Structures are given as C-alpha cells and as structure tokens.
C-alpha cells in the first residue's frame, strides 16, 4: 500500500514536482513564462497536494538521462561521506567549493590563515551536520544557499561574527551547526546564488542540450 501523499517528506515531493517541470519545459511542452510561474509556486508552497496539482497536466516524467544530468550539476549524488573530516590552514589559505560531500562533522583548524567553505553545490548526506572551528587570528567565510540554515554555537574571543543567511531551522532543508571557538579572528556567513536561480540555470542547460541533439 503506497504511503499517503501528506505523510511523505514535503521536500521530496517538491523536488519531484520541480523535476517534472524541468523535463516538460526542456522539451517545450510548457513555455518559459509558465515554467517560471509554476517553479515559483512550487518553491513557495508547503502543501503536498498543491505541489502535485502543479504538474498534474504535464505528460513527461524524469528518466535516467535526466537524473544523470541532475547529479552532474547539483552534487555528488550517492557518494558516501566520512563521519569526521579535518581541514587545516596554518599561515595559508584553503578553499573548498564545487560538488563536494559534506561529512557529518567537519573540523576546521585555522591559524593565521583563511578558510572559505562554499556550500552552494555541496551534497549533504544528512539534514544536520556540525562544523567545528578552532581559529586563531584567522578568517573563516561560510557561503550557503538560501535553503541551508546556519546555527552558531561557537565562542568568539576578541573577534567578530556576521551571519547574513536568511534560512532558519524551521524552513531549511539542511542545517549546519557551528561549534568550537575563534580567537582574534572573524567568521562570516553569507548567501550564495539561490535555489531558484540554480534550478533555472539547470533547466536552461537541459533545453540547450536537447536543442543540440535535435540539430
């Protein structure tokens, strides 16, 4: 017996809806205006049935080729992440970005250096992860998409901390809890390109790929 629609995780239903929108838009079943209007509605609603109704009239569904393109664009897919990982930056700079897998707990040691963690294309294997900071005279920049919440429980001694991320735990699909300490350093959290822009970019790349195949 299938699970009731309202008992399914809302983000899973939302992603399936967006997948179907992109497939039909990329095959020119719906117009650009209709796609963007329905995409905005899909990202705004928290009602399961409204998500299903948005694509009820669309004939095409996501297939294996689509899923492959999606994994290549949005992250590391089913790649496994270590439970614990350490990143060390001493008198140096260290950047992690692109489609990388976030472990359950990432420990950052930053002494007289700089660390940039860009989560805009990171793949989260679980909804709640820990980022432990041990920073002395260092700077840590954390970039997150708008659906990721950052909760700071770190101690700052003669340092600064700025959080410009709009997502909160109640509405976020993933949460990063920052622990540890920072002495005479800075920790900045800011938002990267939002999810709507990423979905639009992916949808347009799918259209271009199909157009090339037709020529």
mmCIF file with all atom_site columns, C-alpha atoms in Angstrom:
data_model
loop_
_atom_site.group_PDB
_atom_site.id
_atom_site.type_symbol
_atom_site.label_atom_id
_atom_site.label_alt_id
_atom_site.label_comp_id
_atom_site.label_asym_id
_atom_site.label_entity_id
_atom_site.label_seq_id
_atom_site.pdbx_PDB_ins_code
_atom_site.Cartn_x
_atom_site.Cartn_y
_atom_site.Cartn_z
_atom_site.occupancy
_atom_site.B_iso_or_equiv
_atom_site.pdbx_formal_charge
_atom_site.auth_seq_id
_atom_site.auth_comp_id
_atom_site.auth_asym_id
_atom_site.auth_atom_id
_atom_site.pdbx_PDB_model_num
ATOM 1   C CA . UNK A 1 1   ? 0.000  0.000  0.000   1.00 0.00 ? 1   UNK A CA 1
ATOM 2   C CA . UNK A 1 2   ? 1.532  3.345  -1.023  1.00 0.00 ? 2   UNK A CA 1
ATOM 3   C CA . UNK A 1 3   ? 2.337  5.985  1.580   1.00 0.00 ? 3   UNK A CA 1
ATOM 4   C CA . UNK A 1 4   ? -0.251 8.731  1.865   1.00 0.00 ? 4   UNK A CA 1
ATOM 5   C CA . UNK A 1 5   ? 0.763  11.876 -0.004  1.00 0.00 ? 5   UNK A CA 1
ATOM 6   C CA . UNK A 1 6   ? 0.560  14.075 3.087   1.00 0.00 ? 6   UNK A CA 1
ATOM 7   C CA . UNK A 1 7   ? 2.800  11.663 5.021   1.00 0.00 ? 7   UNK A CA 1
ATOM 8   C CA . UNK A 1 8   ? 5.682  11.935 2.555   1.00 0.00 ? 8   UNK A CA 1
ATOM 9   C CA . UNK A 1 9   ? 8.557  14.395 3.198   1.00 0.00 ? 9   UNK A CA 1
ATOM 10  C CA . UNK A 1 10  ? 7.492  17.721 1.694   1.00 0.00 ? 10  UNK A CA 1
ATOM 11  C CA . UNK A 1 11  ? 10.942 18.438 0.214   1.00 0.00 ? 11  UNK A CA 1
ATOM 12  C CA . UNK A 1 12  ? 10.911 15.107 -1.612  1.00 0.00 ? 12  UNK A CA 1
ATOM 13  C CA . UNK A 1 13  ? 7.535  15.902 -3.170  1.00 0.00 ? 13  UNK A CA 1
ATOM 14  C CA . UNK A 1 14  ? 8.751  19.403 -4.047  1.00 0.00 ? 14  UNK A CA 1
ATOM 15  C CA . UNK A 1 15  ? 11.858 18.065 -5.799  1.00 0.00 ? 15  UNK A CA 1
ATOM 16  C CA . UNK A 1 16  ? 9.799  15.562 -7.804  1.00 0.00 ? 16  UNK A CA 1
ATOM 17  C CA . UNK A 1 17  ? 7.497  18.397 -8.881  1.00 0.00 ? 17  UNK A CA 1
ATOM 18  C CA . UNK A 1 18  ? 10.423 20.589 -9.966  1.00 0.00 ? 18  UNK A CA 1
ATOM 19  C CA . UNK A 1 19  ? 11.987 17.644 -11.829 1.00 0.00 ? 19  UNK A CA 1
ATOM 20  C CA . UNK A 1 20  ? 8.783  17.178 -13.816 1.00 0.00 ? 20  UNK A CA 1
ATOM 21  C CA . UNK A 1 21  ? 8.548  20.899 -14.545 1.00 0.00 ? 21  UNK A CA 1
ATOM 22  C CA . UNK A 1 22  ? 12.100 20.978 -15.896 1.00 0.00 ? 22  UNK A CA 1
ATOM 23  C CA . UNK A 1 23  ? 11.617 17.905 -18.091 1.00 0.00 ? 23  UNK A CA 1
ATOM 24  C CA . UNK A 1 24  ? 8.475  19.337 -19.703 1.00 0.00 ? 24  UNK A CA 1
ATOM 25  C CA . UNK A 1 25  ? 9.979  22.816 -20.071 1.00 0.00 ? 25  UNK A CA 1
ATOM 26  C CA . UNK A 1 26  ? 13.149 21.423 -21.662 1.00 0.00 ? 26  UNK A CA 1
ATOM 27  C CA . UNK A 1 27  ? 11.001 19.552 -24.213 1.00 0.00 ? 27  UNK A CA 1
ATOM 28  C CA . UNK A 1 28  ? 8.960  22.722 -24.923 1.00 0.00 ? 28  UNK A CA 1
ATOM 29  C CA . UNK A 1 29  ? 5.741  21.280 -23.525 1.00 0.00 ? 29  UNK A CA 1
ATOM 30  C CA . UNK A 1 30  ? 5.294  24.478 -21.494 1.00 0.00 ? 30  UNK A CA 1
ATOM 31  C CA . UNK A 1 31  ? 6.545  27.997 -22.094 1.00 0.00 ? 31  UNK A CA 1
ATOM 32  C CA . UNK A 1 32  ? 9.294  29.786 -20.198 1.00 0.00 ? 32  UNK A CA 1
ATOM 33  C CA . UNK A 1 33  ? 6.719  32.011 -18.517 1.00 0.00 ? 33  UNK A CA 1
ATOM 34  C CA . UNK A 1 34  ? 4.626  29.041 -17.401 1.00 0.00 ? 34  UNK A CA 1
ATOM 35  C CA . UNK A 1 35  ? 7.699  27.210 -16.161 1.00 0.00 ? 35  UNK A CA 1
ATOM 36  C CA . UNK A 1 36  ? 8.899  30.142 -14.042 1.00 0.00 ? 36  UNK A CA 1
ATOM 37  C CA . UNK A 1 37  ? 5.404  30.782 -12.673 1.00 0.00 ? 37  UNK A CA 1
ATOM 38  C CA . UNK A 1 38  ? 4.972  27.152 -11.641 1.00 0.00 ? 38  UNK A CA 1
ATOM 39  C CA . UNK A 1 39  ? 8.533  26.952 -10.296 1.00 0.00 ? 39  UNK A CA 1
ATOM 40  C CA . UNK A 1 40  ? 7.893  29.948 -8.039  1.00 0.00 ? 40  UNK A CA 1
ATOM 41  C CA . UNK A 1 41  ? 4.667  28.344 -6.827  1.00 0.00 ? 41  UNK A CA 1
ATOM 42  C CA . UNK A 1 42  ? 6.429  25.025 -6.158  1.00 0.00 ? 42  UNK A CA 1
ATOM 43  C CA . UNK A 1 43  ? 9.120  26.716 -4.086  1.00 0.00 ? 43  UNK A CA 1
ATOM 44  C CA . UNK A 1 44  ? 6.609  28.806 -2.123  1.00 0.00 ? 44  UNK A CA 1
ATOM 45  C CA . UNK A 1 45  ? 4.027  26.224 -1.079  1.00 0.00 ? 45  UNK A CA 1
ATOM 46  C CA . UNK A 1 46  ? 4.182  23.849 1.877   1.00 0.00 ? 46  UNK A CA 1
ATOM 47  C CA . UNK A 1 47  ? 1.071  21.886 0.834   1.00 0.00 ? 47  UNK A CA 1
ATOM 48  C CA . UNK A 1 48  ? 1.628  18.430 -0.678  1.00 0.00 ? 48  UNK A CA 1
ATOM 49  C CA . UNK A 1 49  ? -1.469 18.447 -2.889  1.00 0.00 ? 49  UNK A CA 1
ATOM 50  C CA . UNK A 1 50  ? -0.669 21.873 -4.330  1.00 0.00 ? 50  UNK A CA 1
ATOM 51  C CA . UNK A 1 51  ? 2.705  20.547 -5.489  1.00 0.00 ? 51  UNK A CA 1
ATOM 52  C CA . UNK A 1 52  ? 1.109  17.543 -7.179  1.00 0.00 ? 52  UNK A CA 1
ATOM 53  C CA . UNK A 1 53  ? -1.556 19.719 -8.823  1.00 0.00 ? 53  UNK A CA 1
ATOM 54  C CA . UNK A 1 54  ? 1.105  21.994 -10.340 1.00 0.00 ? 54  UNK A CA 1
ATOM 55  C CA . UNK A 1 55  ? 2.287  19.212 -12.671 1.00 0.00 ? 55  UNK A CA 1
ATOM 56  C CA . UNK A 1 56  ? -0.874 17.108 -12.967 1.00 0.00 ? 56  UNK A CA 1
ATOM 57  C CA . UNK A 1 57  ? -1.395 18.195 -16.596 1.00 0.00 ? 57  UNK A CA 1
ATOM 58  C CA . UNK A 1 58  ? 2.198  17.599 -17.729 1.00 0.00 ? 58  UNK A CA 1
ATOM 59  C CA . UNK A 1 59  ? 2.779  14.364 -19.692 1.00 0.00 ? 59  UNK A CA 1
ATOM 60  C CA . UNK A 1 60  ? 6.548  13.843 -19.364 1.00 0.00 ? 60  UNK A CA 1
ATOM 61  C CA . UNK A 1 61  ? 8.416  12.474 -16.328 1.00 0.00 ? 61  UNK A CA 1
ATOM 62  C CA . UNK A 1 62  ? 12.082 12.411 -15.333 1.00 0.00 ? 62  UNK A CA 1
ATOM 63  C CA . UNK A 1 63  ? 14.085 9.496  -16.728 1.00 0.00 ? 63  UNK A CA 1
ATOM 64  C CA . UNK A 1 64  ? 17.552 8.026  -16.152 1.00 0.00 ? 64  UNK A CA 1
ATOM 65  C CA . UNK A 1 65  ? 19.251 10.513 -18.513 1.00 0.00 ? 65  UNK A CA 1
ATOM 66  C CA . UNK A 1 66  ? 17.688 13.418 -16.657 1.00 0.00 ? 66  UNK A CA 1
ATOM 67  C CA . UNK A 1 67  ? 18.787 12.046 -13.281 1.00 0.00 ? 67  UNK A CA 1
ATOM 68  C CA . UNK A 1 68  ? 22.331 11.659 -14.574 1.00 0.00 ? 68  UNK A CA 1
ATOM 69  C CA . UNK A 1 69  ? 22.444 15.269 -15.758 1.00 0.00 ? 69  UNK A CA 1
ATOM 70  C CA . UNK A 1 70  ? 20.955 16.434 -12.464 1.00 0.00 ? 70  UNK A CA 1
ATOM 71  C CA . UNK A 1 71  ? 23.549 14.599 -10.388 1.00 0.00 ? 71  UNK A CA 1
ATOM 72  C CA . UNK A 1 72  ? 26.350 16.031 -12.514 1.00 0.00 ? 72  UNK A CA 1
ATOM 73  C CA . UNK A 1 73  ? 25.001 19.549 -11.977 1.00 0.00 ? 73  UNK A CA 1
ATOM 74  C CA . UNK A 1 74  ? 23.849 19.569 -8.370  1.00 0.00 ? 74  UNK A CA 1
ATOM 75  C CA . UNK A 1 75  ? 26.265 17.413 -6.460  1.00 0.00 ? 75  UNK A CA 1
ATOM 76  C CA . UNK A 1 76  ? 27.986 14.198 -5.712  1.00 0.00 ? 76  UNK A CA 1
ATOM 77  C CA . UNK A 1 77  ? 24.892 12.050 -5.839  1.00 0.00 ? 77  UNK A CA 1
ATOM 78  C CA . UNK A 1 78  ? 25.114 8.936  -3.734  1.00 0.00 ? 78  UNK A CA 1
ATOM 79  C CA . UNK A 1 79  ? 28.800 9.343  -2.853  1.00 0.00 ? 79  UNK A CA 1
ATOM 80  C CA . UNK A 1 80  ? 29.466 8.446  0.758   1.00 0.00 ? 80  UNK A CA 1
ATOM 81  C CA . UNK A 1 81  ? 30.838 10.961 3.208   1.00 0.00 ? 81  UNK A CA 1
ATOM 82  C CA . UNK A 1 82  ? 33.148 10.274 6.105   1.00 0.00 ? 82  UNK A CA 1
ATOM 83  C CA . UNK A 1 83  ? 31.628 10.808 9.527   1.00 0.00 ? 83  UNK A CA 1
ATOM 84  C CA . UNK A 1 84  ? 34.544 13.058 10.553  1.00 0.00 ? 84  UNK A CA 1
ATOM 85  C CA . UNK A 1 85  ? 36.946 15.105 8.466   1.00 0.00 ? 85  UNK A CA 1
ATOM 86  C CA . UNK A 1 86  ? 39.594 17.740 9.253   1.00 0.00 ? 86  UNK A CA 1
ATOM 87  C CA . UNK A 1 87  ? 40.696 20.758 7.232   1.00 0.00 ? 87  UNK A CA 1
ATOM 88  C CA . UNK A 1 88  ? 43.902 22.527 8.386   1.00 0.00 ? 88  UNK A CA 1
ATOM 89  C CA . UNK A 1 89  ? 45.056 26.000 7.295   1.00 0.00 ? 89  UNK A CA 1
ATOM 90  C CA . UNK A 1 90  ? 48.193 27.365 9.004   1.00 0.00 ? 90  UNK A CA 1
ATOM 91  C CA . UNK A 1 91  ? 49.717 30.509 7.501   1.00 0.00 ? 91  UNK A CA 1
ATOM 92  C CA . UNK A 1 92  ? 47.890 29.622 4.304   1.00 0.00 ? 92  UNK A CA 1
ATOM 93  C CA . UNK A 1 93  ? 44.535 29.815 2.560   1.00 0.00 ? 93  UNK A CA 1
ATOM 94  C CA . UNK A 1 94  ? 42.194 26.909 1.929   1.00 0.00 ? 94  UNK A CA 1
ATOM 95  C CA . UNK A 1 95  ? 39.040 26.848 -0.202  1.00 0.00 ? 95  UNK A CA 1
ATOM 96  C CA . UNK A 1 96  ? 36.512 24.089 -0.603  1.00 0.00 ? 96  UNK A CA 1
ATOM 97  C CA . UNK A 1 97  ? 33.815 24.516 -3.217  1.00 0.00 ? 97  UNK A CA 1
ATOM 98  C CA . UNK A 1 98  ? 32.061 22.793 -6.105  1.00 0.00 ? 98  UNK A CA 1
ATOM 99  C CA . UNK A 1 99  ? 30.214 19.439 -5.817  1.00 0.00 ? 99  UNK A CA 1
ATOM 100 C CA . UNK A 1 100 ? 31.823 18.150 -2.624  1.00 0.00 ? 100 UNK A CA 1
ATOM 101 C CA . UNK A 1 101 ? 30.366 15.833 0.020   1.00 0.00 ? 101 UNK A CA 1
ATOM 102 C CA . UNK A 1 102 ? 29.889 17.391 3.450   1.00 0.00 ? 102 UNK A CA 1
ATOM 103 C CA . UNK A 1 103 ? 30.753 14.942 6.244   1.00 0.00 ? 103 UNK A CA 1
ATOM 104 C CA . UNK A 1 104 ? 28.666 14.612 9.383   1.00 0.00 ? 104 UNK A CA 1
ATOM 105 C CA . UNK A 1 105 ? 31.318 16.633 11.231  1.00 0.00 ? 105 UNK A CA 1
ATOM 106 C CA . UNK A 1 106 ? 33.950 18.877 9.653   1.00 0.00 ? 106 UNK A CA 1
ATOM 107 C CA . UNK A 1 107 ? 36.693 20.219 11.936  1.00 0.00 ? 107 UNK A CA 1
ATOM 108 C CA . UNK A 1 108 ? 38.493 23.342 10.717  1.00 0.00 ? 108 UNK A CA 1
ATOM 109 C CA . UNK A 1 109 ? 41.847 24.379 12.212  1.00 0.00 ? 109 UNK A CA 1
ATOM 110 C CA . UNK A 1 110 ? 42.772 27.895 11.078  1.00 0.00 ? 110 UNK A CA 1
ATOM 111 C CA . UNK A 1 111 ? 45.883 29.620 12.476  1.00 0.00 ? 111 UNK A CA 1
ATOM 112 C CA . UNK A 1 112 ? 46.926 32.915 10.841  1.00 0.00 ? 112 UNK A CA 1
ATOM 113 C CA . UNK A 1 113 ? 45.227 31.747 7.682   1.00 0.00 ? 113 UNK A CA 1
ATOM 114 C CA . UNK A 1 114 ? 41.965 31.945 5.771   1.00 0.00 ? 114 UNK A CA 1
ATOM 115 C CA . UNK A 1 115 ? 39.355 29.296 5.044   1.00 0.00 ? 115 UNK A CA 1
ATOM 116 C CA . UNK A 1 116 ? 36.489 29.578 2.556   1.00 0.00 ? 116 UNK A CA 1
ATOM 117 C CA . UNK A 1 117 ? 33.744 26.947 2.637   1.00 0.00 ? 117 UNK A CA 1
ATOM 118 C CA . UNK A 1 118 ? 31.286 27.250 -0.255  1.00 0.00 ? 118 UNK A CA 1
ATOM 119 C CA . UNK A 1 119 ? 28.239 25.015 0.259   1.00 0.00 ? 119 UNK A CA 1
ATOM 120 C CA . UNK A 1 120 ? 26.346 26.179 -2.841  1.00 0.00 ? 120 UNK A CA 1
ATOM 121 C CA . UNK A 1 121 ? 26.990 22.875 -4.666  1.00 0.00 ? 121 UNK A CA 1
ATOM 122 C CA . UNK A 1 122 ? 27.789 20.677 -1.668  1.00 0.00 ? 122 UNK A CA 1
ATOM 123 C CA . UNK A 1 123 ? 25.968 17.394 -1.192  1.00 0.00 ? 123 UNK A CA 1
ATOM 124 C CA . UNK A 1 124 ? 24.574 16.778 2.293   1.00 0.00 ? 124 UNK A CA 1
ATOM 125 C CA . UNK A 1 125 ? 24.136 13.131 3.280   1.00 0.00 ? 125 UNK A CA 1
ATOM 126 C CA . UNK A 1 126 ? 22.042 14.097 6.306   1.00 0.00 ? 126 UNK A CA 1
ATOM 127 C CA . UNK A 1 127 ? 19.915 17.097 7.304   1.00 0.00 ? 127 UNK A CA 1
ATOM 128 C CA . UNK A 1 128 ? 22.043 18.190 10.290  1.00 0.00 ? 128 UNK A CA 1
ATOM 129 C CA . UNK A 1 129 ? 25.842 18.492 10.195  1.00 0.00 ? 129 UNK A CA 1
ATOM 130 C CA . UNK A 1 130 ? 28.443 20.031 12.503  1.00 0.00 ? 130 UNK A CA 1
ATOM 131 C CA . UNK A 1 131 ? 31.184 22.486 11.588  1.00 0.00 ? 131 UNK A CA 1
ATOM 132 C CA . UNK A 1 132 ? 33.730 22.725 14.413  1.00 0.00 ? 132 UNK A CA 1
ATOM 133 C CA . UNK A 1 133 ? 36.033 25.760 14.314  1.00 0.00 ? 133 UNK A CA 1
ATOM 134 C CA . UNK A 1 134 ? 39.409 26.120 16.048  1.00 0.00 ? 134 UNK A CA 1
ATOM 135 C CA . UNK A 1 135 ? 40.616 29.500 14.770  1.00 0.00 ? 135 UNK A CA 1
ATOM 136 C CA . UNK A 1 136 ? 43.380 31.822 15.996  1.00 0.00 ? 136 UNK A CA 1
ATOM 137 C CA . UNK A 1 137 ? 43.955 35.085 14.101  1.00 0.00 ? 137 UNK A CA 1
ATOM 138 C CA . UNK A 1 138 ? 42.226 33.521 11.134  1.00 0.00 ? 138 UNK A CA 1
ATOM 139 C CA . UNK A 1 139 ? 39.249 34.260 8.918   1.00 0.00 ? 139 UNK A CA 1
ATOM 140 C CA . UNK A 1 140 ? 36.518 31.780 8.031   1.00 0.00 ? 140 UNK A CA 1
ATOM 141 C CA . UNK A 1 141 ? 33.987 32.544 5.260   1.00 0.00 ? 141 UNK A CA 1
ATOM 142 C CA . UNK A 1 142 ? 30.939 30.288 5.030   1.00 0.00 ? 142 UNK A CA 1
ATOM 143 C CA . UNK A 1 143 ? 28.806 30.549 1.872   1.00 0.00 ? 143 UNK A CA 1
ATOM 144 C CA . UNK A 1 144 ? 25.445 28.791 1.898   1.00 0.00 ? 144 UNK A CA 1
ATOM 145 C CA . UNK A 1 145 ? 22.457 28.578 -0.470  1.00 0.00 ? 145 UNK A CA 1
ATOM 146 C CA . UNK A 1 146 ? 19.218 30.055 0.820   1.00 0.00 ? 146 UNK A CA 1
ATOM 147 C CA . UNK A 1 147 ? 17.776 26.660 1.850   1.00 0.00 ? 147 UNK A CA 1
ATOM 148 C CA . UNK A 1 148 ? 20.595 25.956 4.333   1.00 0.00 ? 148 UNK A CA 1
ATOM 149 C CA . UNK A 1 149 ? 20.379 27.322 7.890   1.00 0.00 ? 149 UNK A CA 1
ATOM 150 C CA . UNK A 1 150 ? 23.478 28.099 9.937   1.00 0.00 ? 150 UNK A CA 1
ATOM 151 C CA . UNK A 1 151 ? 23.191 27.871 13.722  1.00 0.00 ? 151 UNK A CA 1
ATOM 152 C CA . UNK A 1 152 ? 26.183 29.319 15.592  1.00 0.00 ? 152 UNK A CA 1
ATOM 153 C CA . UNK A 1 153 ? 27.137 27.907 18.977  1.00 0.00 ? 153 UNK A CA 1
ATOM 154 C CA . UNK A 1 154 ? 30.805 28.874 18.678  1.00 0.00 ? 154 UNK A CA 1
ATOM 155 C CA . UNK A 1 155 ? 32.616 31.100 21.166  1.00 0.00 ? 155 UNK A CA 1
ATOM 156 C CA . UNK A 1 156 ? 34.283 34.268 19.864  1.00 0.00 ? 156 UNK A CA 1
ATOM 157 C CA . UNK A 1 157 ? 37.085 35.921 21.861  1.00 0.00 ? 157 UNK A CA 1
ATOM 158 C CA . UNK A 1 158 ? 38.092 39.422 20.702  1.00 0.00 ? 158 UNK A CA 1
ATOM 159 C CA . UNK A 1 159 ? 36.762 38.513 17.285  1.00 0.00 ? 159 UNK A CA 1
ATOM 160 C CA . UNK A 1 160 ? 33.781 39.147 15.009  1.00 0.00 ? 160 UNK A CA 1
ATOM 161 C CA . UNK A 1 161 ? 30.918 37.060 13.674  1.00 0.00 ? 161 UNK A CA 1
ATOM 162 C CA . UNK A 1 162 ? 28.454 38.100 10.962  1.00 0.00 ? 162 UNK A CA 1
ATOM 163 C CA . UNK A 1 163 ? 25.526 35.984 9.784   1.00 0.00 ? 163 UNK A CA 1
ATOM 164 C CA . UNK A 1 164 ? 23.635 37.169 6.683   1.00 0.00 ? 164 UNK A CA 1
ATOM 165 C CA . UNK A 1 165 ? 21.900 33.875 5.884   1.00 0.00 ? 165 UNK A CA 1
ATOM 166 C CA . UNK A 1 166 ? 18.073 34.146 5.648   1.00 0.00 ? 166 UNK A CA 1
ATOM 167 C CA . UNK A 1 167 ? 17.219 30.476 6.203   1.00 0.00 ? 167 UNK A CA 1
ATOM 168 C CA . UNK A 1 168 ? 16.138 29.336 9.651   1.00 0.00 ? 168 UNK A CA 1
ATOM 169 C CA . UNK A 1 169 ? 15.888 25.846 11.107  1.00 0.00 ? 169 UNK A CA 1
ATOM 170 C CA . UNK A 1 170 ? 12.100 25.704 10.667  1.00 0.00 ? 170 UNK A CA 1
ATOM 171 C CA . UNK A 1 171 ? 12.238 26.279 6.897   1.00 0.00 ? 171 UNK A CA 1
ATOM 172 C CA . UNK A 1 172 ? 15.674 24.933 5.945   1.00 0.00 ? 172 UNK A CA 1
ATOM 173 C CA . UNK A 1 173 ? 16.287 21.610 4.203   1.00 0.00 ? 173 UNK A CA 1
ATOM 174 C CA . UNK A 1 174 ? 19.735 21.351 5.812   1.00 0.00 ? 174 UNK A CA 1
ATOM 175 C CA . UNK A 1 175 ? 21.231 22.822 8.970   1.00 0.00 ? 175 UNK A CA 1
ATOM 176 C CA . UNK A 1 176 ? 24.906 23.499 9.707   1.00 0.00 ? 176 UNK A CA 1
ATOM 177 C CA . UNK A 1 177 ? 25.675 23.898 13.405  1.00 0.00 ? 177 UNK A CA 1
ATOM 178 C CA . UNK A 1 178 ? 28.877 25.854 14.015  1.00 0.00 ? 178 UNK A CA 1
ATOM 179 C CA . UNK A 1 179 ? 30.712 24.924 17.228  1.00 0.00 ? 179 UNK A CA 1
ATOM 180 C CA . UNK A 1 180 ? 34.201 25.481 18.646  1.00 0.00 ? 180 UNK A CA 1
ATOM 181 C CA . UNK A 1 181 ? 35.932 28.845 19.113  1.00 0.00 ? 181 UNK A CA 1
ATOM 182 C CA . UNK A 1 182 ? 37.591 31.756 17.349  1.00 0.00 ? 182 UNK A CA 1
ATOM 183 C CA . UNK A 1 183 ? 40.251 33.977 18.948  1.00 0.00 ? 183 UNK A CA 1
ATOM 184 C CA . UNK A 1 184 ? 41.097 37.360 17.357  1.00 0.00 ? 184 UNK A CA 1
ATOM 185 C CA . UNK A 1 185 ? 39.536 36.138 14.143  1.00 0.00 ? 185 UNK A CA 1
ATOM 186 C CA . UNK A 1 186 ? 36.422 36.539 12.027  1.00 0.00 ? 186 UNK A CA 1
ATOM 187 C CA . UNK A 1 187 ? 33.614 34.206 10.989  1.00 0.00 ? 187 UNK A CA 1
ATOM 188 C CA . UNK A 1 188 ? 31.295 35.405 8.207   1.00 0.00 ? 188 UNK A CA 1
ATOM 189 C CA . UNK A 1 189 ? 28.207 33.631 6.887   1.00 0.00 ? 189 UNK A CA 1
ATOM 190 C CA . UNK A 1 190 ? 26.649 34.821 3.618   1.00 0.00 ? 190 UNK A CA 1
ATOM 191 C CA . UNK A 1 191 ? 24.264 33.570 0.949   1.00 0.00 ? 191 UNK A CA 1
ATOM 192 C CA . UNK A 1 192 ? 25.321 32.374 -2.488  1.00 0.00 ? 192 UNK A CA 1
ATOM 193 C CA . UNK A 1 193 ? 23.134 32.054 -5.566  1.00 0.00 ? 193 UNK A CA 1
ATOM 194 C CA . UNK A 1 194 ? 19.653 30.981 -4.500  1.00 0.00 ? 194 UNK A CA 1
ATOM 195 C CA . UNK A 1 195 ? 17.988 27.698 -5.398  1.00 0.00 ? 195 UNK A CA 1
ATOM 196 C CA . UNK A 1 196 ? 15.557 29.291 -7.858  1.00 0.00 ? 196 UNK A CA 1
ATOM 197 C CA . UNK A 1 197 ? 18.460 30.596 -9.927  1.00 0.00 ? 197 UNK A CA 1
ATOM 198 C CA . UNK A 1 198 ? 20.176 27.209 -9.806  1.00 0.00 ? 198 UNK A CA 1
ATOM 199 C CA . UNK A 1 199 ? 17.022 25.395 -10.974 1.00 0.00 ? 199 UNK A CA 1
ATOM 200 C CA . UNK A 1 200 ? 16.528 27.923 -13.781 1.00 0.00 ? 200 UNK A CA 1
ATOM 201 C CA . UNK A 1 201 ? 20.132 27.553 -14.905 1.00 0.00 ? 201 UNK A CA 1
ATOM 202 C CA . UNK A 1 202 ? 19.821 23.771 -14.910 1.00 0.00 ? 202 UNK A CA 1
ATOM 203 C CA . UNK A 1 203 ? 16.522 23.866 -16.822 1.00 0.00 ? 203 UNK A CA 1
ATOM 204 C CA . UNK A 1 204 ? 18.024 26.119 -19.500 1.00 0.00 ? 204 UNK A CA 1
ATOM 205 C CA . UNK A 1 205 ? 21.080 23.876 -19.807 1.00 0.00 ? 205 UNK A CA 1
ATOM 206 C CA . UNK A 1 206 ? 18.740 20.912 -20.380 1.00 0.00 ? 206 UNK A CA 1
ATOM 207 C CA . UNK A 1 207 ? 16.938 22.838 -23.132 1.00 0.00 ? 207 UNK A CA 1
ATOM 208 C CA . UNK A 1 208 ? 20.245 23.683 -24.798 1.00 0.00 ? 208 UNK A CA 1
ATOM 209 C CA . UNK A 1 209 ? 21.361 20.064 -24.627 1.00 0.00 ? 209 UNK A CA 1
ATOM 210 C CA . UNK A 1 210 ? 18.124 18.862 -26.248 1.00 0.00 ? 210 UNK A CA 1
ATOM 211 C CA . UNK A 1 211 ? 18.351 21.601 -28.880 1.00 0.00 ? 211 UNK A CA 1
ATOM 212 C CA . UNK A 1 212 ? 21.847 20.487 -29.827 1.00 0.00 ? 212 UNK A CA 1
ATOM 213 C CA . UNK A 1 213 ? 20.618 16.924 -30.160 1.00 0.00 ? 213 UNK A CA 1
ATOM 214 C CA . UNK A 1 214 ? 17.789 17.993 -32.463 1.00 0.00 ? 214 UNK A CA 1
ATOM 215 C CA . UNK A 1 215 ? 20.110 19.891 -34.807 1.00 0.00 ? 215 UNK A CA 1
#
